mmCIF file of C-alpha atoms in Angstrom:
data_model
loop_
_atom_site.group_PDB
_atom_site.id
_atom_site.type_symbol
_atom_site.label_atom_id
_atom_site.label_comp_id
_atom_site.label_asym_id
_atom_site.label_seq_id
_atom_site.Cartn_x
_atom_site.Cartn_y
_atom_site.Cartn_z
ATOM 1 C CA UNK A 1 0.000 0.000 0.000
ATOM 2 C CA UNK A 2 1.276 3.460 -0.889
ATOM 3 C CA UNK A 3 -0.271 6.528 0.726
ATOM 4 C CA UNK A 4 -0.265 9.973 -0.848
ATOM 5 C CA UNK A 5 -2.378 13.105 -0.738
ATOM 6 C CA UNK A 6 -2.495 16.867 -0.217
ATOM 7 C CA UNK A 7 -3.295 19.048 2.764
ATOM 8 C CA UNK A 8 -2.429 22.518 4.063
ATOM 9 C CA UNK A 9 1.000 22.926 5.618
ATOM 10 C CA UNK A 10 1.099 21.696 9.196
ATOM 11 C CA UNK A 11 -1.616 19.089 8.711
ATOM 12 C CA UNK A 12 0.195 16.509 6.640
ATOM 13 C CA UNK A 13 3.497 15.615 5.052
ATOM 14 C CA UNK A 14 1.911 16.255 1.660
ATOM 15 C CA UNK A 15 1.439 19.855 0.664
ATOM 16 C CA UNK A 16 2.297 22.278 -2.156
ATOM 17 C CA UNK A 17 3.967 25.563 -1.294
ATOM 18 C CA UNK A 18 5.874 28.372 -2.989
ATOM 19 C CA UNK A 19 9.615 28.767 -2.576
ATOM 20 C CA UNK A 20 11.373 31.703 -4.219
ATOM 21 C CA UNK A 21 8.487 32.048 -6.656
ATOM 22 C CA UNK A 22 8.455 28.373 -7.636
ATOM 23 C CA UNK A 23 5.883 25.747 -6.721
ATOM 24 C CA UNK A 24 7.334 23.157 -4.342
ATOM 25 C CA UNK A 25 5.590 19.860 -3.678
ATOM 26 C CA UNK A 26 6.575 17.996 -0.530
ATOM 27 C CA UNK A 27 5.756 14.293 -0.806
ATOM 28 C CA UNK A 28 6.104 11.487 1.714
ATOM 29 C CA UNK A 29 5.738 7.925 0.463
ATOM 30 C CA UNK A 30 4.587 5.312 2.981
ATOM 31 C CA UNK A 31 4.868 1.750 1.709
ATOM 32 C CA UNK A 32 3.947 -1.333 3.732
ATOM 33 C CA UNK A 33 6.527 -4.073 3.140
ATOM 34 C CA UNK A 34 7.756 -2.693 -0.193
ATOM 35 C CA UNK A 35 9.147 -5.184 -2.664
ATOM 36 C CA UNK A 36 12.604 -4.840 -4.168
ATOM 37 C CA UNK A 37 10.940 -4.115 -7.502
ATOM 38 C CA UNK A 38 8.950 -1.246 -6.017
ATOM 39 C CA UNK A 39 12.056 0.230 -4.395
ATOM 40 C CA UNK A 40 14.028 -0.093 -7.628
ATOM 41 C CA UNK A 41 11.272 1.717 -9.540
ATOM 42 C CA UNK A 42 11.120 4.458 -6.909
ATOM 43 C CA UNK A 43 14.883 4.950 -6.974
ATOM 44 C CA UNK A 44 14.804 5.089 -10.767
ATOM 45 C CA UNK A 45 12.056 7.725 -10.668
ATOM 46 C CA UNK A 46 14.011 9.857 -8.208
ATOM 47 C CA UNK A 47 17.181 9.463 -10.258
ATOM 48 C CA UNK A 48 15.345 10.486 -13.435
ATOM 49 C CA UNK A 49 14.198 13.728 -11.815
ATOM 50 C CA UNK A 50 17.272 14.216 -9.621
ATOM 51 C CA UNK A 51 17.775 17.790 -10.821
ATOM 52 C CA UNK A 52 14.358 18.745 -9.436
ATOM 53 C CA UNK A 53 14.120 16.463 -6.394
ATOM 54 C CA UNK A 54 15.547 17.050 -2.942
ATOM 55 C CA UNK A 55 15.546 13.852 -0.883
ATOM 56 C CA UNK A 56 15.226 14.127 2.898
ATOM 57 C CA UNK A 57 18.489 12.626 4.138
ATOM 58 C CA UNK A 58 18.188 13.922 7.703
ATOM 59 C CA UNK A 59 18.038 11.604 10.686
ATOM 60 C CA UNK A 60 14.826 11.734 12.716
ATOM 61 C CA UNK A 61 13.598 9.802 15.788
ATOM 62 C CA UNK A 62 11.914 7.076 13.720
ATOM 63 C CA UNK A 63 15.023 6.462 11.627
ATOM 64 C CA UNK A 64 17.307 6.536 14.672
ATOM 65 C CA UNK A 65 15.117 4.058 16.558
ATOM 66 C CA UNK A 66 15.003 1.652 13.639
ATOM 67 C CA UNK A 67 18.759 1.956 13.159
ATOM 68 C CA UNK A 68 19.630 1.349 16.816
ATOM 69 C CA UNK A 69 17.240 -1.568 17.279
ATOM 70 C CA UNK A 70 18.535 -3.268 14.121
ATOM 71 C CA UNK A 71 22.179 -3.066 15.229
ATOM 72 C CA UNK A 72 23.929 -6.127 16.681
ATOM 73 C CA UNK A 73 24.627 -5.791 20.439
ATOM 74 C CA UNK A 74 28.298 -4.782 20.134
ATOM 75 C CA UNK A 75 27.458 -2.021 17.670
ATOM 76 C CA UNK A 76 24.524 -0.914 19.821
ATOM 77 C CA UNK A 77 26.972 -0.509 22.684
ATOM 78 C CA UNK A 78 29.210 1.816 20.654
ATOM 79 C CA UNK A 79 26.267 4.069 19.794
ATOM 80 C CA UNK A 80 24.851 4.041 23.333
ATOM 81 C CA UNK A 81 28.239 4.768 24.912
ATOM 82 C CA UNK A 82 28.904 7.638 22.514
ATOM 83 C CA UNK A 83 25.590 9.414 23.098
ATOM 84 C CA UNK A 84 25.689 8.818 26.868
ATOM 85 C CA UNK A 85 29.192 10.246 27.227
ATOM 86 C CA UNK A 86 28.509 13.533 25.473
ATOM 87 C CA UNK A 87 29.116 12.447 21.892
ATOM 88 C CA UNK A 88 32.356 10.454 22.086
ATOM 89 C CA UNK A 89 33.575 7.150 23.510
ATOM 90 C CA UNK A 90 37.214 6.120 23.456
ATOM 91 C CA UNK A 91 38.388 2.690 22.418
ATOM 92 C CA UNK A 92 39.887 2.257 25.899
ATOM 93 C CA UNK A 93 36.485 2.868 27.503
ATOM 94 C CA UNK A 94 34.956 0.247 25.220
ATOM 95 C CA UNK A 95 37.631 -2.260 26.245
ATOM 96 C CA UNK A 96 36.789 -1.742 29.910
ATOM 97 C CA UNK A 97 38.878 -3.666 32.422
ATOM 98 C CA UNK A 98 40.849 -5.516 29.756
ATOM 99 C CA UNK A 99 43.174 -3.059 27.982
ATOM 100 C CA UNK A 100 44.238 -5.799 25.574
ATOM 101 C CA UNK A 101 40.697 -6.681 24.495
ATOM 102 C CA UNK A 102 40.158 -6.587 20.749
ATOM 103 C CA UNK A 103 37.419 -4.407 19.299
ATOM 104 C CA UNK A 104 37.691 -6.076 15.916
ATOM 105 C CA UNK A 105 34.258 -6.507 14.386
ATOM 106 C CA UNK A 106 32.475 -4.352 16.969
ATOM 107 C CA UNK A 107 31.823 -1.471 14.589
ATOM 108 C CA UNK A 108 31.062 -3.503 11.475
ATOM 109 C CA UNK A 109 27.356 -3.540 12.236
ATOM 110 C CA UNK A 110 27.196 0.265 12.119
ATOM 111 C CA UNK A 111 27.944 0.286 8.389
ATOM 112 C CA UNK A 112 26.158 -2.965 7.633
ATOM 113 C CA UNK A 113 22.824 -1.801 9.084
ATOM 114 C CA UNK A 114 23.177 1.624 7.464
ATOM 115 C CA UNK A 115 23.500 -0.063 4.062
ATOM 116 C CA UNK A 116 20.720 -2.537 4.858
ATOM 117 C CA UNK A 117 18.405 0.372 5.642
ATOM 118 C CA UNK A 118 19.199 1.971 2.294
ATOM 119 C CA UNK A 119 18.399 -1.259 0.451
ATOM 120 C CA UNK A 120 15.145 -1.730 2.356
ATOM 121 C CA UNK A 121 14.078 1.890 1.987
ATOM 122 C CA UNK A 122 14.232 2.712 5.708
ATOM 123 C CA UNK A 123 16.232 5.830 4.808
ATOM 124 C CA UNK A 124 17.576 7.214 1.536
ATOM 125 C CA UNK A 125 20.932 6.710 -0.065
ATOM 126 C CA UNK A 126 23.080 9.681 0.871
ATOM 127 C CA UNK A 127 22.162 9.748 4.563
ATOM 128 C CA UNK A 128 25.256 10.393 6.674
ATOM 129 C CA UNK A 129 26.657 7.644 8.918
ATOM 130 C CA UNK A 130 25.747 8.714 12.464
ATOM 131 C CA UNK A 131 28.888 7.317 14.089
ATOM 132 C CA UNK A 132 32.348 8.442 12.996
ATOM 133 C CA UNK A 133 35.510 6.468 13.760
ATOM 134 C CA UNK A 134 38.353 8.615 15.125
ATOM 135 C CA UNK A 135 41.982 7.676 14.674
ATOM 136 C CA UNK A 136 45.285 8.362 12.960
ATOM 137 C CA UNK A 137 44.400 6.190 9.977
ATOM 138 C CA UNK A 138 45.794 2.875 8.761
ATOM 139 C CA UNK A 139 42.873 1.054 10.382
ATOM 140 C CA UNK A 140 43.729 2.179 13.919
ATOM 141 C CA UNK A 141 40.710 3.556 15.806
ATOM 142 C CA UNK A 142 41.028 5.460 19.077
ATOM 143 C CA UNK A 143 37.329 6.168 19.566
ATOM 144 C CA UNK A 144 33.910 6.806 18.048
ATOM 145 C CA UNK A 145 31.941 10.029 17.920
ATOM 146 C CA UNK A 146 28.538 11.438 17.003
ATOM 147 C CA UNK A 147 28.419 14.564 14.865
ATOM 148 C CA UNK A 148 27.926 17.589 17.120
ATOM 149 C CA UNK A 149 24.885 18.842 15.218
ATOM 150 C CA UNK A 150 23.196 15.436 15.604
ATOM 151 C CA UNK A 151 24.081 14.715 19.228
ATOM 152 C CA UNK A 152 20.974 16.135 20.925
ATOM 153 C CA UNK A 153 18.619 14.251 18.623
ATOM 154 C CA UNK A 154 20.506 10.966 18.953
ATOM 155 C CA UNK A 155 20.827 11.336 22.733
ATOM 156 C CA UNK A 156 17.137 12.120 23.171
ATOM 157 C CA UNK A 157 16.166 9.135 21.018
ATOM 158 C CA UNK A 158 18.678 6.394 21.825
ATOM 159 C CA UNK A 159 18.575 6.812 25.608
ATOM 160 C CA UNK A 160 14.796 6.349 25.648
ATOM 161 C CA UNK A 161 15.118 2.988 23.899
ATOM 162 C CA UNK A 162 15.784 -0.230 25.875
ATOM 163 C CA UNK A 163 19.453 0.551 26.519
ATOM 164 C CA UNK A 164 21.610 -0.772 29.357
ATOM 165 C CA UNK A 165 21.371 2.541 31.170
ATOM 166 C CA UNK A 166 17.605 2.883 30.967
ATOM 167 C CA UNK A 167 17.027 -0.717 32.028
ATOM 168 C CA UNK A 168 19.471 -0.475 34.923
ATOM 169 C CA UNK A 169 18.091 2.831 36.195
ATOM 170 C CA UNK A 170 14.495 1.604 36.033
ATOM 171 C CA UNK A 171 15.516 -1.460 38.048
ATOM 172 C CA UNK A 172 17.296 0.677 40.651
ATOM 173 C CA UNK A 173 14.325 3.010 41.019
ATOM 174 C CA UNK A 174 11.938 0.081 41.418
ATOM 175 C CA UNK A 175 13.909 -1.149 44.445
ATOM 176 C CA UNK A 176 14.919 2.134 46.087
ATOM 177 C CA UNK A 177 12.861 4.846 47.756
ATOM 178 C CA UNK A 178 15.537 7.502 47.281
ATOM 179 C CA UNK A 179 14.780 10.820 45.599
ATOM 180 C CA UNK A 180 16.614 11.207 42.299
ATOM 181 C CA UNK A 181 18.142 14.047 40.330
ATOM 182 C CA UNK A 182 20.521 14.183 37.368
ATOM 183 C CA UNK A 183 23.669 14.045 39.515
ATOM 184 C CA UNK A 184 22.436 11.036 41.488
ATOM 185 C CA UNK A 185 21.574 9.241 38.256
ATOM 186 C CA UNK A 186 25.027 9.978 36.858
ATOM 187 C CA UNK A 187 26.753 8.782 40.035
ATOM 188 C CA UNK A 188 24.650 5.621 40.362
ATOM 189 C CA UNK A 189 25.269 4.576 36.772
ATOM 190 C CA UNK A 190 28.974 5.429 36.910
ATOM 191 C CA UNK A 191 29.464 3.159 39.934
ATOM 192 C CA UNK A 192 28.323 0.289 37.741
ATOM 193 C CA UNK A 193 30.576 1.391 34.859
ATOM 194 C CA UNK A 194 27.741 2.876 32.829
ATOM 195 C CA UNK A 195 29.124 6.387 32.445
ATOM 196 C CA UNK A 196 26.699 9.133 31.487
ATOM 197 C CA UNK A 197 26.832 12.920 31.439
ATOM 198 C CA UNK A 198 24.239 15.165 33.073
ATOM 199 C CA UNK A 199 22.438 15.822 29.789
ATOM 200 C CA UNK A 200 21.980 12.090 29.324
ATOM 201 C CA UNK A 201 20.847 11.661 32.926
ATOM 202 C CA UNK A 202 18.154 14.291 32.408
ATOM 203 C CA UNK A 203 16.933 12.479 29.282
ATOM 204 C CA UNK A 204 16.517 9.278 31.314
ATOM 205 C CA UNK A 205 14.647 11.064 34.099
ATOM 206 C CA UNK A 206 12.263 12.810 31.694
ATOM 207 C CA UNK A 207 11.553 9.545 29.921
ATOM 208 C CA UNK A 208 10.800 7.711 33.173
ATOM 209 C CA UNK A 209 8.363 10.494 34.078
ATOM 210 C CA UNK A 210 6.649 9.973 30.716
ATOM 211 C CA UNK A 211 6.396 6.233 31.372
ATOM 212 C CA UNK A 212 4.810 6.863 34.778
ATOM 213 C CA UNK A 213 7.598 5.328 36.859
ATOM 214 C CA UNK A 214 8.723 8.686 38.271
ATOM 215 C CA UNK A 215 7.073 11.949 39.238
ATOM 216 C CA UNK A 216 8.833 15.264 39.829
ATOM 217 C CA UNK A 217 8.002 16.955 43.117
ATOM 218 C CA UNK A 218 7.986 20.615 44.118
ATOM 219 C CA UNK A 219 11.548 20.371 45.442
ATOM 220 C CA UNK A 220 12.795 19.417 41.982
ATOM 221 C CA UNK A 221 13.526 15.783 42.815
ATOM 222 C CA UNK A 222 12.129 12.715 41.110
ATOM 223 C CA UNK A 223 10.490 9.929 43.093
ATOM 224 C CA UNK A 224 8.728 6.722 42.320
ATOM 225 C CA UNK A 225 5.090 7.426 41.641
ATOM 226 C CA UNK A 226 4.138 5.347 44.692
ATOM 227 C CA UNK A 227 5.937 7.917 46.905
ATOM 228 C CA UNK A 228 4.335 11.188 47.996
ATOM 229 C CA UNK A 229 5.790 14.512 46.935
ATOM 230 C CA UNK A 230 6.135 15.811 50.512
ATOM 231 C CA UNK A 231 8.430 13.020 51.734
ATOM 232 C CA UNK A 232 11.449 15.197 50.991
#
């Protein structure tokens, strides 16, 4: 099934508008389980009109979620660690307690799933890889980073998915009556070698409020929803 239509701006992804005196038509194609033939035809159509078509190659929450959840566990860890640590994770941090541990193959899934998504039409060809390897070259990698302009969006999306940090924090909150704030979240996770910066800690707290596990009281602390706000 392919959906298409027109509506005024703000009501749908399909609408005509004027840009610099020229008519601009914004079109979103939604296809349920598209076949390879359909995708090939769509790519051919876009290529034919490439001079007049601007493809949306930006990451958005839906694309990020699909990307992260499709990654193998070791590649998921690289992405989670990078967004939780402020946009960069070193190779040494990924090795943990074993400085001689090999990271060979850990990052392969990042590229493999990116290319799989292009083939399946999850995102367009030309979308930028979200994770960049850092190093002196010659295959040596010293760390992985998220582009600065994409960090907030990736942090806000990835950390609300079933990551190690979210699962661990939810478990801790379920068994502790303590009030929480961003610094306490950071310290609790760091003790268990799940480093996170304060921005990431605030994302986790906001998400757990949205899920109903936490409520923010007048003092600015977060408590389990079974606790009363005046216990502080």
